[in-house]
CSV table of C-alpha atoms in Angstrom, one decimal:
chain,number,residue,atom,x,y,z
A,1,UNK,CA,2.6,-18.0,11.5
A,2,UNK,CA,1.3,-15.4,9.3
A,3,UNK,CA,4.1,-12.5,7.5
A,4,UNK,CA,1.9,-9.5,8.8
A,5,UNK,CA,0.6,-11.7,11.9
A,6,UNK,CA,4.2,-11.8,12.4
A,7,UNK,CA,5.1,-7.8,11.7
A,8,UNK,CA,2.0,-6.2,14.8
A,9,UNK,CA,3.9,-9.4,16.6
A,10,UNK,CA,6.7,-7.0,16.0
A,11,UNK,CA,5.3,-4.3,16.2
A,12,UNK,CA,4.0,-5.0,20.2
A,13,UNK,CA,6.7,-6.5,21.1
A,14,UNK,CA,8.4,-4.2,20.3
A,15,UNK,CA,6.3,-0.9,22.2
A,16,UNK,CA,6.1,-3.8,25.7
A,17,UNK,CA,9.8,-3.7,25.3
A,18,UNK,CA,10.2,0.6,24.9
A,19,UNK,CA,7.8,0.9,27.1
A,20,UNK,CA,9.6,-1.2,29.6
A,21,UNK,CA,12.8,0.8,29.2
A,22,UNK,CA,12.0,4.0,29.5
A,23,UNK,CA,10.6,2.2,33.1
A,24,UNK,CA,13.6,0.6,33.6
A,25,UNK,CA,15.9,4.1,32.3
A,26,UNK,CA,13.1,7.0,33.4
A,27,UNK,CA,10.7,5.6,36.3
A,28,UNK,CA,7.1,6.5,35.8
A,29,UNK,CA,8.3,10.0,34.0
A,30,UNK,CA,10.1,7.4,31.8
A,31,UNK,CA,6.5,5.4,30.6
A,32,UNK,CA,4.8,9.2,29.9
A,33,UNK,CA,7.2,10.1,27.5
A,34,UNK,CA,6.5,6.7,25.9
A,35,UNK,CA,3.7,6.4,25.5
A,36,UNK,CA,3.3,10.1,23.9
A,37,UNK,CA,5.0,9.3,21.7
A,38,UNK,CA,3.9,6.2,20.9
A,39,UNK,CA,0.3,8.2,20.7
A,40,UNK,CA,2.1,10.0,18.1
A,41,UNK,CA,3.1,7.7,15.5
A,42,UNK,CA,-0.1,6.2,15.6
A,43,UNK,CA,-1.0,9.6,15.1
A,44,UNK,CA,1.3,10.2,11.9
A,45,UNK,CA,0.6,6.4,10.7
A,46,UNK,CA,-3.2,7.5,10.2
A,47,UNK,CA,-2.7,11.1,9.3
A,48,UNK,CA,-0.6,9.4,6.5
A,49,UNK,CA,-3.1,7.2,5.6
A,50,UNK,CA,-6.4,9.3,5.7
A,51,UNK,CA,-4.7,11.6,3.0
A,52,UNK,CA,-3.2,8.6,1.3
A,53,UNK,CA,-7.5,8.1,0.9
A,54,UNK,CA,-8.8,11.7,0.6
A,55,UNK,CA,-6.5,11.9,-2.4
A,56,UNK,CA,-7.2,9.1,-4.5
A,57,UNK,CA,-11.1,9.9,-3.7
A,58,UNK,CA,-11.4,12.7,-5.8
A,59,UNK,CA,-9.9,10.4,-9.3
A,60,UNK,CA,-12.2,7.9,-11.2
A,61,UNK,CA,-11.8,4.0,-9.6
A,62,UNK,CA,-9.1,1.9,-11.7
A,63,UNK,CA,-7.3,5.1,-13.5
A,64,UNK,CA,-3.9,6.4,-13.0
A,65,UNK,CA,-2.1,7.6,-15.3
A,66,UNK,CA,1.1,5.4,-17.2
A,67,UNK,CA,0.8,2.0,-16.3
A,68,UNK,CA,3.7,1.6,-17.8
A,69,UNK,CA,5.8,4.3,-14.6
A,70,UNK,CA,3.8,2.3,-13.0
A,71,UNK,CA,5.8,-1.1,-13.4
A,72,UNK,CA,8.0,0.5,-13.1
A,73,UNK,CA,7.4,2.1,-9.8
A,74,UNK,CA,6.3,-1.3,-8.1
A,75,UNK,CA,8.2,-3.6,-5.7
A,76,UNK,CA,7.6,-7.3,-4.4
A,77,UNK,CA,6.0,-6.9,-1.1
A,78,UNK,CA,4.8,-2.7,-1.2
A,79,UNK,CA,1.4,-2.8,1.2
A,80,UNK,CA,-1.0,-1.7,-0.8
A,81,UNK,CA,-1.2,1.5,0.8
A,82,UNK,CA,1.9,2.7,-1.4
A,83,UNK,CA,0.3,1.4,-4.6
A,84,UNK,CA,-3.1,3.8,-3.8
A,85,UNK,CA,-0.7,6.1,-2.9
A,86,UNK,CA,1.4,6.0,-6.0
A,87,UNK,CA,-1.0,5.2,-8.0
A,88,UNK,CA,-4.2,7.6,-6.7
A,89,UNK,CA,-6.5,5.8,-6.9
A,90,UNK,CA,-8.5,2.8,-5.5
A,91,UNK,CA,-8.1,0.0,-7.6
A,92,UNK,CA,-10.7,-2.0,-9.5
A,93,UNK,CA,-11.1,-5.2,-6.9
A,94,UNK,CA,-10.9,-8.5,-9.6
A,95,UNK,CA,-10.8,-10.9,-7.2
A,96,UNK,CA,-14.1,-11.6,-5.1
A,97,UNK,CA,-13.9,-10.1,-2.3
A,98,UNK,CA,-12.5,-10.7,1.1
A,99,UNK,CA,-10.4,-13.2,-0.6
A,100,UNK,CA,-6.8,-14.4,-1.5
A,101,UNK,CA,-4.9,-13.4,-2.7
A,102,UNK,CA,-6.7,-9.5,-3.4
A,103,UNK,CA,-6.4,-8.9,-7.6
A,104,UNK,CA,-6.2,-5.2,-8.5
A,105,UNK,CA,-6.9,-2.8,-11.5
A,106,UNK,CA,-5.0,0.1,-12.7
A,107,UNK,CA,-5.7,1.8,-16.1
A,108,UNK,CA,-4.4,4.1,-18.0
A,109,UNK,CA,-7.0,6.2,-21.1
A,110,UNK,CA,-4.3,4.2,-23.3
A,111,UNK,CA,-5.9,0.9,-21.9
A,112,UNK,CA,-2.0,0.1,-21.5
A,113,UNK,CA,-3.3,-1.9,-18.2
A,114,UNK,CA,-1.4,-3.6,-14.1
A,115,UNK,CA,-3.1,-5.9,-12.0
A,116,UNK,CA,-1.5,-6.8,-8.8
A,117,UNK,CA,-2.4,-8.9,-6.6
A,118,UNK,CA,-2.1,-8.6,-3.1
A,119,UNK,CA,-1.2,-11.6,0.1
A,120,UNK,CA,-2.0,-10.3,3.8
A,121,UNK,CA,-2.7,-6.3,2.0
A,122,UNK,CA,1.7,-6.6,0.6
A,123,UNK,CA,2.6,-7.3,-3.4
A,124,UNK,CA,3.2,-10.5,-4.3
A,125,UNK,CA,3.6,-10.3,-8.5
A,126,UNK,CA,1.8,-7.9,-10.5
A,127,UNK,CA,2.1,-7.8,-14.5
A,128,UNK,CA,1.2,-4.8,-17.2
A,129,UNK,CA,-1.1,-5.5,-19.9
A,130,UNK,CA,-1.2,-3.4,-23.1
A,131,UNK,CA,-2.9,-3.2,-26.1
A,132,UNK,CA,-1.5,-4.4,-29.9
A,133,UNK,CA,0.1,-1.6,-31.3
A,134,UNK,CA,-1.9,-0.7,-34.9
A,135,UNK,CA,-0.8,-0.7,-37.8
A,136,UNK,CA,-0.4,3.1,-39.1
A,137,UNK,CA,-2.2,3.2,-42.7
A,138,UNK,CA,-0.1,3.4,-45.7
A,139,UNK,CA,0.2,5.6,-47.4
A,140,UNK,CA,-0.7,5.6,-51.7
């Protein structure tokens, strides 16, 4: 079973167990309160996703302030939405749409870039590529 499928299954089982326990302890008023809590949890996640996408919509696609700083803040297993929140920009898709792994690139003004691979929406590997430094002109 895929990690994301297992995670979705665990969330569903946890929600059902939460509602069963609420019914066991408090009866039907507990179920009503539990459903309200679950709806609030879903709305909080949905609001966060919309906020991240609204911030990213106003920026150029695949642009980041500093590739080096992005590289330092990445970690394996980070969800794509968290990386978009870090960059405040949607990544430039480098792989075929719908194909796994998905590869996105973020480039800064110095033409350095970070290329990230996501499998199932989770970051598995990334690399920082910096253009070669130009030698300073020799003074006469």
